[in-house]
């Protein structure tokens, strides 16, 4: 399809537009150091009666909700012109450029609207953005079934001499556009094509319905619960409302009740899931794949479901002894705290692993928060990027109307010799009606324009941090600090994935590669040599003691094998659901079977966890991606940065081999280029398992 997956996020190091010197002289007077900008209190909106109102993200039309209609109409007009151009241009590299411009024209409205409909505080903006998303979606469906447009690309791909004359990136982008077309069944006869379109629409509707159902609370009559636990849940007259698993509750009975009631199967949700899985399988079969998983994994690091299952089975085997030990440790803790009921159940691990962690290591978050002011953490990122990549982050005051909330900060990302690389809008603070999720949005992808200049990437990082108080700046828990580094890894991928084509810019790459840059940043955030650069007490300036960082990192390994084993179980279940159809058993029986094989704690009768498995929508057949990305990130960390996390040569190699290509190069080739070897499944498994070893962390080494 013309539009990429947008949420998460060639030219290489070519200069951007003006030379760095003239550019810095022209713009940099408004910049301020990043640390100070994030620790300063927002000034509130200045009274500016005469300043020009720029519109959201500097898009002039978007100074009001009505502007979305104007922007989308302009995009649709340009789309018509580009379609005519694509169909009348002889096959060649120009064909790919036109297709990419077509994709860019639609994405620039859809990506922006996709973010605004979720995050803008004003309902009128959210509704206008929602309408724009729908309109562009309709146009995309039409383009996906435009036979003449498809044939203009087909002529290029059928001409072997022409294809051989193209550079590797252009060839890959042409093939990706064709892959997107064929997913829609455009190469089929008319009747099958109509069925493919209908199935695509049906899958979208079912996905939306299933996603809503995953969060829907369950009700139970109050008298059916023991009276002493009812106060833990919300009430509705004579009913108690269970809206989650309450996994951290200290009372075993609260967790048990929440688990059994929240996961009680809903007939409608079950039917929706079965229909979704069946429709995905039918569509995959229709367009030439034996299973949905085979279709979803094309072009990934794993390449096919057989490799994924081999990876998961080998990882499970390697983890099994450690997992048994983790469960035994939790069982002993449960016995100690609750001797009457010492059987470890699926609702127990999050709570008891937390108890063990707290008992073994004193890692009370409030001890760490004073050292992690938001400004200090941003300065830490700035120092790291500067040393590794020659990049600095500067706060730039936004124009009137450019941001959707006063506390959103705008960062200019600047390279020491190449100048401005792009912009990151930091929407970091909690507010009413803001989605409670940490994520990265591509607002505008980078690409080389026809006039030779480079379209700079624009992204948003969304977090949910507390506001500063009268007495202190925003203070982060260690978990929040790690999340900030993770999301900034995505942002840097977007800034440095400087491809010729926006269709493969930055994070627009296979799912099992997209998380590598963000997870790699977690390794930096857990290294004392990095933390020591910025973690200072906001009042006294005292450095965070090395022993506290050691304890924090070691505490993360408590029961980590059991947590990894849980992820293996989820990933295996996802593969089975998207494997051969018709499924051999019901989705609940398959859950029970897979849980016994890949997890080890008993299945609880009359529960259906799969009906709460929201990742089946966005990560269908790809849930394993997080594990594989972590394995790659672990290998890159150990082989390239463990010895010296500030090694500039390693940083430049990382940019050149992994970040610069976006999705414009086969992911395994990027991994090979970085590691200078072709990793095997066993290498991936060993990387994940060795991370669990207590003596691995950098801070235990003598880094003085």
XYZ file of C-alpha atoms in Angstrom, residues 43-51 400:
10
model
C 6.480 30.431 30.487
C 2.920 30.149 29.265
C 1.902 31.626 25.956
C 3.321 35.084 25.329
C 0.826 37.764 24.418
C 1.676 38.207 20.761
C -0.937 40.295 18.985
C 0.955 40.811 15.744
C 3.046 37.630 15.311
C 2.677 30.744 17.494
